[in-house]
């Protein structure tokens, strides 16, 4: 072929920024990456298609006779489903095994995080470290009874407060035992409403020890063990409860004890929080153990002076993913973005160090960092990267501040190494974060009754139609943040108050939904009235992925406050993970379902290839736990499925009529000072 007639080399297919994200900063940075010819997850999502059989949950590779793939017949299943793997495993068995292995992965990730926190807390209690202390002794006293630890002592006929260090040591030892104790059940199960505990007892799903439930999943799903999807799911439910009411809840509580229980504070969100004239350090991952110290180190006069010496005006700390949420809710450190923005933070050219710990960290960060001056630092012994440009500084809680200062200094030293290729998008949004069980009680609770009375009252009278938990990841197979924002807006428009965590919370912050002012713009009249009266946003940021345990406890408080049934499953409430991608999301989804919550996932669920198993999750589970799974990719339909469920629960409670009245009730508005 003559040179002139040769087809030009095919340009790689690239993501369309407008199709990839609803966020302008993200769109700008995708364009920027493409100009610089740096590939990102958005481009890879265009060039690599997912496996259709894997997506449906019906590929088994649990032994070397496989992988066995069981595609659905084109015209669906007519009559008996005869599909089977070499060993005879049915589609139900394969999908259930895959599903509960995801639960095991998710529960392990959350719970290992919790274990790390508990071990650090034990070091604090033993006075082996000076860098961490007990910042919230009241919370420690509040949780101690669940661990069987006395908080008072009798002396000379008087009841006195027990020494806080003694309580700390006893709680730490009891907490750590939860991972591997022999016999008994997890102690925190006692915090759930009694009818729920009875359901778990009847179903035989009360977790015994956290590690045990995860190991048992790996055993049961080994080739030739458990081959009954119902029995497999029983263990899935048990392991998920060991996560939500175990590893995650212990992690959240002990983090609050050591680092402080969050209370509402103001901050900002999105890539625009990075500053060209500052040293920018981005922390990313999940565990706050090191990032807490990095916050302290970067605020220390020593480091600030050093940064100025090197020509910077200061140190700007920012976060990605749940490490971001942890330091946001306790210190107001702004998130630079969600899961899908991690590469983009480096592509600004102004990221002097990205410090990562565990979970949700792209290995491609190393390839992107190579194109810039950015120091990419791994810090956790279980999470390293093979690329040579990655620096590993192993974090040791006994020398926490020393490690943190070393990292901050490395970032400062790197400030002068920046190239000319700097582009920080200007977009950032104001937000209020840092809500929790305690602060909801403070803002929406009764002054005299000290519980969730006011919240319940507003649900009963219909101003608040119901409660939704909207949580979870981004997924590069769906438009970044689109489903999160559409679903949340549709819910609050219909007077449903939203509790949010994880990347969903960051997305809501970026969209300006975490401000009290959002109520007047986006809410239905009832919810707007409550938010404006109390001065809270209609979407409450409750923290990170492990903090979904806060939602379980908030729901329990609502039950306790009365008037809305006896169990979480009676509440006009629903859960959602619009853009999920992580195994942790499946574990969270299952512990919500097993705790009585109707839970809708977006995008897809890996069960479509096993219709009987799917029905078991989407229908039959409700009879067992009061909660069930559902999936809806369309955000508006997704929100309305949740609202329909909320209305169903309102009708069952006999409070559906109250809502119709309240929206026209002028006297009530006047009583609230709104007219
Ligand atoms: Fe195939 Fe059975 Fe082996 Fe799975 S366990 S790969 S279905 S033979
Ligand atoms: S970080 S698990 S992408 S929420 Fe918790 Fe975000 Fe999902 Fe990771």
XYZ file of C-alpha atoms and ligand atoms in Angstrom:
691
model
C 0.000 0.000 0.000
C 1.326 3.434 -0.948
C 2.350 5.566 2.014
C -0.304 8.214 1.241
C -3.192 5.703 1.293
C -2.250 4.166 4.636
C -4.968 4.506 7.252
C -3.854 6.853 9.994
C -2.959 5.192 13.287
C -6.156 4.844 15.246
C -6.404 7.441 17.989
C -7.290 5.876 21.325
C -10.942 6.230 22.239
C -11.344 8.813 24.959
C -14.069 9.622 27.445
C -16.453 12.468 26.652
C -16.063 14.699 29.727
C -19.694 15.835 29.596
C -20.868 12.220 29.512
C -18.422 11.125 32.196
C -19.412 13.507 34.999
C -21.964 16.118 36.002
C -19.294 18.015 37.908
C -17.694 20.926 36.066
C -14.343 20.618 37.878
C -14.177 16.953 36.927
C -15.094 17.697 33.322
C -12.347 20.349 33.137
C -9.775 17.985 34.580
C -10.729 15.100 32.269
C -10.174 17.498 29.349
C -6.890 18.583 30.892
C -5.738 14.974 31.268
C -6.578 14.276 27.650
C -4.633 17.368 26.498
C -1.642 16.115 28.452
C -2.239 12.595 27.060
C -2.586 11.134 30.522
C -5.039 8.283 30.646
C -7.601 8.215 33.461
C -10.251 5.787 34.700
C -12.806 7.657 32.598
C -10.929 6.772 29.388
C -10.374 3.175 30.469
C -14.104 2.807 31.102
C -14.681 3.692 27.442
C -12.150 1.229 26.051
C -12.717 -1.740 28.370
C -16.166 -3.278 28.524
C -17.268 -5.304 31.556
C -17.865 -9.054 31.203
C -21.601 -9.629 30.752
C -21.566 -13.037 32.465
C -19.561 -11.832 35.445
C -21.932 -8.887 35.779
C -24.822 -11.295 36.123
C -23.051 -13.173 38.903
C -22.926 -16.511 37.096
C -19.235 -17.120 36.491
C -17.597 -19.468 38.983
C -13.827 -19.767 39.357
C -13.802 -21.380 42.757
C -11.833 -24.379 41.462
C -9.462 -25.189 38.612
C -12.094 -27.122 36.651
C -13.569 -23.695 35.886
C -14.116 -20.916 35.291
C -17.616 -22.255 34.627
C -19.881 -19.698 32.947
C -23.638 -20.175 32.990
C -25.155 -17.632 30.564
C -28.903 -17.265 30.539
C -30.521 -18.734 27.413
C -31.407 -15.981 24.887
C -35.151 -16.515 25.282
C -34.924 -16.776 29.077
C -35.482 -19.875 31.145
C -38.343 -22.009 29.839
C -39.261 -24.737 32.294
C -36.527 -26.188 34.455
C -33.236 -24.317 34.777
C -30.721 -26.978 33.722
C -27.605 -24.819 33.734
C -24.776 -26.156 35.843
C -21.011 -26.005 36.267
C -18.727 -29.022 35.870
C -19.378 -30.018 39.478
C -23.111 -29.492 39.056
C -23.261 -26.137 40.864
C -26.447 -24.361 39.834
C -26.759 -20.726 38.842
C -28.298 -20.028 42.265
C -25.357 -21.610 44.075
C -22.799 -19.794 41.942
C -24.499 -16.387 42.243
C -25.013 -16.820 45.990
C -21.411 -17.910 46.523
C -20.147 -14.923 44.539
C -22.493 -12.597 46.392
C -21.467 -13.663 49.866
C -17.791 -13.627 48.906
C -18.369 -9.955 48.159
C -19.889 -9.604 51.617
C -16.825 -11.322 53.071
C -14.529 -8.909 51.203
C -16.482 -5.884 52.344
C -16.919 -7.019 55.935
C -13.204 -7.886 56.101
C -12.208 -4.429 54.837
C -14.418 -2.556 57.310
C -13.592 -4.858 60.172
C -9.842 -4.874 59.632
C -10.062 -1.088 59.690
C -11.982 -1.418 62.984
C -9.381 -3.826 64.333
C -6.593 -1.327 63.575
C -8.512 1.322 65.487
C -9.123 -1.037 68.419
C -5.421 -1.968 68.532
C -4.419 1.684 68.567
C -6.963 2.318 71.304
C -5.388 -0.500 73.324
C -1.998 1.237 72.916
C -3.598 4.445 74.182
C -5.141 2.624 77.144
C -1.790 1.010 77.950
C -0.057 4.403 77.648
C 2.236 3.045 74.947
C 1.733 6.099 72.767
C 1.581 9.784 73.602
C 0.374 10.924 70.212
C -3.195 9.731 70.726
C -5.362 10.456 73.732
C -8.962 10.042 74.835
C -10.649 13.106 73.380
C -14.214 12.131 74.219
C -14.350 10.500 77.672
C -18.150 10.943 77.767
C -18.507 8.732 74.710
C -16.200 6.152 76.267
C -18.401 6.102 79.374
C -21.503 5.815 77.179
C -20.278 2.768 75.247
C -18.530 1.002 78.153
C -21.667 -0.792 79.446
C -22.080 -2.564 76.084
C -18.656 -4.104 76.689
C -19.695 -5.191 80.172
C -17.443 -2.533 81.691
C -18.546 -0.726 84.849
C -18.324 3.063 84.725
C -18.808 3.708 88.434
C -17.297 2.397 91.663
C -18.690 2.213 95.157
C -16.590 3.833 97.875
C -17.650 4.645 101.438
C -21.286 4.146 100.512
C -20.946 6.586 97.623
C -21.162 5.928 93.898
C -18.217 7.544 92.148
C -17.104 7.788 88.524
C -14.590 5.061 87.765
C -11.141 6.164 86.610
C -11.259 6.787 82.846
C -7.968 4.981 82.185
C -9.288 1.840 83.861
C -12.436 2.019 81.743
C -10.335 2.531 78.602
C -8.222 -0.550 79.247
C -11.205 -2.772 79.995
C -13.112 -1.508 76.926
C -10.066 -1.916 74.657
C -9.505 -5.519 75.758
C -13.161 -6.392 75.429
C -13.397 -4.703 72.008
C -10.417 -6.570 70.579
C -11.872 -9.866 71.776
C -14.860 -9.276 69.481
C -12.786 -10.334 66.497
C -11.806 -13.755 67.767
C -13.636 -14.737 70.916
C -14.742 -18.307 71.486
C -18.412 -18.525 72.255
C -21.129 -15.961 72.788
C -22.343 -13.337 70.358
C -21.207 -9.863 69.395
C -21.833 -7.482 72.257
C -23.156 -4.574 70.201
C -26.121 -6.651 68.935
C -27.722 -5.592 72.210
C -27.963 -2.037 70.919
C -30.512 -3.039 68.260
C -34.261 -2.868 68.932
C -35.413 -5.988 70.794
C -37.743 -7.268 68.019
C -34.821 -7.136 65.598
C -32.637 -9.108 67.973
C -35.425 -11.679 68.185
C -35.589 -11.930 64.390
C -31.844 -12.526 64.228
C -32.156 -15.166 66.936
C -34.979 -16.916 65.082
C -33.045 -16.810 61.812
C -29.867 -18.077 63.477
C -27.801 -15.177 62.139
C -26.431 -13.565 65.272
C -22.701 -13.182 64.628
C -20.411 -14.976 67.049
C -17.047 -13.313 66.377
C -16.137 -10.982 63.506
C -13.275 -12.973 61.994
C -15.143 -16.244 62.356
C -18.059 -15.138 60.189
C -15.752 -13.988 57.411
C -13.664 -17.166 57.514
C -16.811 -19.258 57.462
C -17.898 -17.586 54.229
C -14.594 -18.511 52.617
C -15.036 -22.112 53.803
C -18.663 -22.441 52.793
C -17.967 -21.074 49.314
C -15.000 -23.355 48.709
C -15.619 -25.951 46.019
C -18.032 -28.608 47.201
C -19.226 -27.188 50.527
C -22.473 -25.209 50.923
C -24.684 -25.701 47.851
C -27.950 -24.203 49.024
C -28.362 -20.523 48.164
C -30.600 -19.966 51.206
C -28.067 -21.419 53.591
C -25.282 -19.481 51.888
C -27.228 -16.242 52.295
C -27.810 -16.995 55.948
C -24.073 -16.808 56.437
C -23.947 -13.726 54.213
C -26.443 -12.031 56.524
C -24.504 -13.094 59.610
C -21.173 -11.797 58.299
C -22.756 -8.520 57.198
C -24.155 -8.023 60.705
C -20.671 -8.700 62.062
C -19.630 -5.738 59.936
C -22.427 -3.230 60.611
C -23.079 -4.024 64.274
C -19.505 -5.205 64.840
C -16.308 -4.128 63.094
C -17.672 -0.904 61.617
C -19.537 0.149 64.756
C -16.555 -0.545 67.007
C -14.328 1.367 64.564
C -16.636 4.393 64.538
C -17.059 4.467 68.313
C -13.399 4.128 69.184
C -12.428 6.700 66.554
C -14.889 9.088 68.191
C -13.401 8.328 71.597
C -9.824 8.955 70.410
C -10.332 11.712 67.850
C -13.548 13.321 69.078
C -17.200 12.761 68.243
C -18.047 14.927 65.231
C -20.296 17.920 65.541
C -21.458 20.168 62.698
C -18.765 22.369 61.183
C -18.268 24.369 58.041
C -15.982 23.416 55.200
C -15.762 23.265 51.403
C -15.617 20.510 48.794
C -14.109 19.811 45.365
C -10.765 20.124 43.607
C -10.882 23.907 43.913
C -9.857 23.612 47.567
C -6.250 23.054 46.378
C -4.141 26.224 46.386
C -1.415 27.084 43.914
C 0.658 29.018 46.445
C 0.372 26.399 49.215
C 1.921 23.010 49.738
C -0.937 20.663 48.811
C -1.138 17.330 50.588
C -3.950 14.965 49.642
C -4.759 12.081 51.987
C -6.737 9.217 50.500
C -8.144 5.917 51.660
C -10.073 5.115 54.818
C -8.289 4.929 58.130
C -7.999 8.160 60.115
C -5.151 6.907 62.308
C -2.387 8.493 60.253
C -4.414 11.302 58.703
C -5.361 12.584 62.165
C -1.653 13.003 62.808
C -1.072 14.587 59.394
C -3.729 17.173 60.258
C -1.910 17.944 63.514
C 1.528 17.975 61.847
C 0.436 20.244 59.005
C -1.031 22.716 61.507
C 2.093 22.739 63.679
C 4.088 25.975 63.746
C 7.246 24.030 62.966
C 5.847 22.723 59.683
C 4.148 26.005 58.768
C 7.444 27.864 59.267
C 9.245 25.256 57.204
C 6.710 25.607 54.395
C 7.225 29.387 54.371
C 10.984 28.897 54.285
C 10.461 26.897 51.126
C 8.419 29.664 49.497
C 4.875 28.409 50.170
C 2.203 30.526 51.837
C 1.010 27.616 53.943
C -0.060 23.988 53.850
C -3.375 22.994 52.308
C -4.589 19.589 53.318
C -7.359 17.905 51.369
C -8.873 14.460 51.214
C -10.260 11.912 48.789
C -12.722 9.142 49.654
C -13.387 8.269 53.289
C -10.109 9.462 54.777
C -11.449 12.797 53.540
C -14.715 12.258 55.392
C -12.912 11.320 58.601
C -10.822 14.494 58.780
C -13.656 16.604 57.424
C -16.103 15.596 60.142
C -13.653 16.197 62.965
C -11.460 19.058 61.708
C -13.260 20.659 58.785
C -10.455 19.648 56.382
C -12.083 19.930 52.936
C -12.460 16.952 50.608
C -10.818 17.465 47.218
C -13.190 15.002 45.654
C -14.793 11.611 45.466
C -13.388 8.236 44.499
C -13.395 9.021 40.763
C -11.442 12.256 41.214
C -8.320 10.703 42.740
C -6.250 10.743 39.533
C -7.479 14.251 38.756
C -6.089 15.666 42.008
C -2.596 14.720 40.814
C -3.275 15.983 37.282
C -3.705 19.499 38.715
C 0.106 19.473 38.854
C -0.172 21.061 42.309
C -0.372 17.938 44.446
C 2.936 17.839 46.302
C 2.173 14.580 48.062
C -0.629 12.072 47.916
C -0.666 9.899 51.001
C -2.706 6.723 50.782
C -3.683 4.059 53.277
C -6.230 1.335 52.486
C -9.217 0.742 50.186
C -10.418 2.467 47.020
C -6.908 3.538 45.954
C -6.242 3.190 42.194
C -2.968 1.519 41.297
C -2.932 3.867 38.306
C -2.157 6.738 40.690
C 1.462 5.634 40.409
C 1.402 6.015 36.601
C -0.238 9.433 36.854
C 2.190 10.568 39.579
C 5.096 9.704 37.216
C 3.926 12.491 34.897
C 4.273 15.097 37.670
C 6.443 15.911 40.644
C 3.899 14.336 43.062
C 5.266 12.063 45.761
C 2.915 9.114 46.062
C 3.314 7.630 49.531
C 1.845 4.347 50.699
C 1.685 4.007 54.473
C 0.038 0.719 55.352
C 1.869 -2.617 55.575
C -0.997 -4.396 53.800
C -1.283 -1.892 50.945
C 1.826 -1.344 48.815
C 2.250 -0.718 45.078
C 4.662 -2.433 42.687
C 5.626 0.718 40.743
C 9.112 2.041 41.527
C 8.153 5.680 41.907
C 5.963 4.892 44.919
C 7.503 5.638 48.318
C 6.524 3.435 51.250
C 6.631 5.034 54.695
C 5.174 2.526 57.053
C 3.013 4.084 59.679
C 3.533 2.951 63.252
C 1.028 4.234 65.796
C 3.737 4.277 68.450
C 5.640 6.924 66.439
C 2.585 8.477 64.805
C 3.559 12.149 64.961
C 7.112 11.405 63.899
C 5.837 9.537 60.812
C 3.334 12.274 60.027
C 5.963 15.036 60.245
C 8.285 13.072 57.997
C 5.542 12.874 55.369
C 4.549 16.544 55.669
C 8.203 17.583 55.415
C 8.615 15.467 52.300
C 5.652 17.269 50.726
C 7.074 20.679 51.663
C 10.463 19.776 50.196
C 8.672 18.791 47.027
C 6.841 22.123 46.649
C 9.720 23.715 44.736
C 9.903 20.778 42.352
C 6.572 21.596 40.706
C 6.560 21.900 36.925
C 4.809 24.535 34.843
C 1.832 22.272 34.177
C -0.466 23.538 36.911
C -4.200 23.787 36.518
C -6.457 23.781 39.557
C -10.147 24.043 38.709
C -11.742 26.986 40.492
C -14.824 25.077 41.607
C -15.498 24.426 45.258
C -18.675 24.555 47.297
C -19.490 25.437 50.900
C -20.828 22.677 53.096
C -21.760 21.767 56.659
C -20.618 18.294 57.705
C -20.059 16.397 60.940
C -23.498 15.117 61.904
C -23.954 12.001 63.984
C -26.341 10.263 66.333
C -25.494 12.744 69.071
C -25.745 15.927 66.978
C -29.018 14.868 65.349
C -30.314 14.402 68.867
C -29.092 17.880 69.749
C -30.594 19.576 66.679
C -33.731 17.540 66.198
C -34.233 16.042 69.623
C -36.465 17.293 72.364
C -34.805 19.680 74.809
C -36.547 18.074 77.755
C -36.890 14.495 76.644
C -33.339 14.348 75.317
C -34.200 11.935 72.548
C -35.393 11.956 68.947
C -38.841 13.176 69.931
C -38.923 16.256 67.660
C -37.741 14.282 64.655
C -40.361 11.610 65.273
C -43.002 14.244 65.830
C -42.243 15.818 62.472
C -42.345 12.431 60.782
C -45.654 11.604 62.454
C -47.225 14.957 61.571
C -45.987 14.544 58.002
C -43.666 17.502 57.577
C -40.904 14.961 57.153
C -42.232 12.153 54.967
C -39.485 9.730 55.860
C -35.771 9.091 56.230
C -33.388 7.915 53.515
C -29.799 6.764 53.813
C -28.019 7.522 50.528
C -24.474 6.235 50.614
C -21.626 4.675 48.720
C -19.244 4.978 45.869
C -18.868 6.311 42.370
C -18.594 3.864 39.527
C -16.848 4.712 36.252
C -19.517 2.697 34.413
C -22.039 5.392 35.318
C -21.937 9.184 35.022
C -19.951 10.526 37.971
C -22.262 11.858 40.730
C -25.302 11.976 38.430
C -27.379 9.311 40.199
C -26.342 10.469 43.698
C -27.489 13.998 43.047
C -30.671 13.206 41.113
C -31.806 10.712 43.759
C -31.015 12.978 46.697
C -32.734 15.962 45.060
C -35.826 13.907 44.259
C -35.991 12.621 47.842
C -35.704 16.013 49.513
C -38.133 17.499 46.991
C -40.571 14.946 48.347
C -39.859 15.839 51.994
C -37.612 12.870 52.699
C -34.650 13.847 54.895
C -31.387 12.284 53.697
C -28.546 10.886 55.786
C -25.423 10.387 53.706
C -21.937 8.912 54.055
C -18.935 7.961 51.927
C -18.470 9.341 48.446
C -22.191 10.075 48.219
C -21.711 12.600 51.025
C -18.797 14.213 49.170
C -20.923 14.368 45.994
C -23.734 16.040 47.945
C -21.229 18.520 49.373
C -19.882 19.344 45.916
C -23.432 20.022 44.735
C -24.181 22.422 47.598
C -26.784 20.155 49.184
C -25.088 20.121 52.593
C -26.088 23.668 53.517
C -29.163 24.892 55.383
C -29.833 27.186 52.401
C -30.337 24.121 50.166
C -33.603 23.508 52.012
C -35.293 26.589 50.558
C -34.117 25.745 47.045
C -34.578 21.990 46.774
C -36.961 20.728 49.464
C -40.643 20.122 49.590
C -42.538 22.523 51.882
C -42.629 20.234 54.937
C -38.929 19.375 55.032
C -37.975 22.958 54.134
C -39.982 24.200 57.090
C -38.265 21.860 59.536
C -34.764 22.570 58.170
C -35.300 26.332 58.197
C -36.703 26.245 61.725
C -33.929 24.098 63.147
C -31.174 25.468 60.894
C -29.920 22.204 59.445
C -29.272 21.065 55.879
C -31.821 18.674 54.376
C -28.957 16.278 53.679
C -26.917 15.354 56.742
C -23.303 14.222 56.326
C -22.772 11.334 58.751
C -19.196 10.491 57.869
C -17.311 7.688 56.179
C -18.147 4.148 55.065
C -17.630 2.635 58.541
C -19.918 5.380 59.838
C -22.905 3.748 58.177
C -23.107 2.225 61.636
C -24.179 5.721 62.745
C -27.233 5.354 60.483
C -28.115 2.036 62.164
C -27.903 3.705 65.553
C -29.829 6.797 64.434
C -32.598 4.495 63.171
C -32.556 2.689 66.519
C -32.906 6.020 68.336
C -35.912 6.877 66.166
C -37.518 3.559 67.135
C -36.757 4.217 70.797
C -38.273 7.712 70.715
C -41.609 6.088 69.993
C -44.642 6.511 67.790
C -43.129 4.901 64.705
C -43.387 1.204 65.457
C -41.227 -1.212 67.402
C -38.523 -2.064 64.939
C -36.328 -0.480 62.259
C -38.432 -2.295 59.651
C -41.511 -0.337 60.826
C -39.946 3.044 60.082
C -40.796 5.088 56.996
C -37.208 4.732 55.846
C -35.199 3.339 52.947
C -31.561 2.951 51.893
C -29.761 3.578 48.624
C -26.336 3.152 47.017
C -26.790 4.835 43.626
C -23.329 4.359 42.098
C -21.901 1.497 44.134
C -18.790 -0.371 43.044
C -17.149 -1.820 46.167
C -17.589 -5.152 47.930
C -18.037 -3.033 51.040
C -21.212 -1.631 49.514
C -22.638 -5.156 49.232
C -21.798 -5.835 52.871
C -23.388 -2.527 53.897
C -26.439 -3.240 51.745
C -26.867 -6.649 53.325
C -26.539 -5.399 56.893
C -29.142 -2.756 56.165
C -31.449 -5.395 54.665
C -30.786 -7.752 57.607
C -31.588 -4.855 59.949
C -34.976 -4.299 58.305
C -34.260 -1.639 55.675
C -35.554 -1.645 52.091
C -32.312 -1.048 50.181
C -32.098 -0.026 46.526
C -28.867 -0.188 44.555
C -28.256 1.693 41.323
C -26.338 0.613 38.204
C -26.864 -3.160 38.461
C -26.732 -6.090 40.872
C -24.649 -9.199 40.139
C -27.629 -11.536 40.471
C -29.510 -11.128 37.180
C -28.243 -14.471 35.871
C -29.839 -16.400 38.726
C -33.506 -15.336 38.819
C -34.495 -17.610 41.712
C -31.671 -16.314 43.899
C -32.545 -12.777 42.827
C -36.151 -13.255 43.955
C -34.858 -14.539 47.252
C -33.007 -11.248 47.820
C -35.646 -8.951 46.299
C -38.774 -10.573 47.761
C -38.319 -13.383 50.282
C -35.861 -11.553 52.542
C -38.565 -9.121 53.575
C -40.438 -11.963 55.313
C -37.323 -12.830 57.286
C -35.845 -9.466 58.239
C -38.428 -6.869 57.218
C -35.919 -5.435 54.747
C -35.131 -6.485 51.183
C -32.909 -5.691 48.211
C -33.923 -3.910 45.028
C -32.130 -2.426 42.059
C -33.045 0.492 39.827
C -30.624 2.238 37.496
C -32.924 5.145 36.602
C -32.369 7.728 39.378
C -35.885 9.174 39.423
C -37.563 5.767 39.423
C -35.010 4.729 42.054
C -36.024 7.608 44.343
C -39.710 6.901 43.784
C -39.312 3.245 44.704
C -37.889 4.469 48.015
C -40.699 7.002 48.444
C -43.336 4.354 47.657
C -41.827 2.146 50.362
C -41.808 5.061 52.814
C -45.483 5.732 52.018
C -46.290 2.048 52.493
C -44.754 2.207 55.964
C -46.571 5.454 56.764
C -49.852 3.798 55.823
C -49.045 0.758 57.980
C -48.358 3.102 60.911
C -51.609 4.971 60.238
C -49.823 8.309 59.749
C -50.428 8.714 56.025
C -53.391 11.055 56.561
C -51.394 13.377 58.842
C -49.110 14.224 55.951
C -51.971 15.237 53.668
C -53.216 17.603 56.361
C -49.965 19.171 57.416
C -48.998 20.541 54.044
C -52.023 22.853 54.207
C -51.908 23.544 57.920
C -51.296 27.280 58.422
C -51.675 27.108 62.206
C -48.751 24.740 62.449
C -46.633 26.975 60.257
C -47.456 29.954 62.462
C -46.613 27.936 65.547
C -43.188 27.308 64.046
C -42.773 31.021 63.322
C -42.667 30.427 59.580
C -45.535 32.730 58.579
Fe -16.969 -24.956 37.986
Fe -17.927 -26.121 40.223
Fe -15.324 -25.510 40.018
Fe -17.136 -23.571 40.225
S -16.664 -25.085 41.771
S -15.400 -23.601 38.844
S -18.861 -24.432 39.084
S -16.460 -26.965 38.789
S -14.592 5.599 49.783
S -16.040 2.341 49.385
S -15.614 4.576 46.879
S -17.957 5.245 49.198
Fe -15.389 4.812 51.434
Fe -16.110 5.990 48.353
Fe -17.138 3.598 48.072
Fe -14.627 3.828 48.580
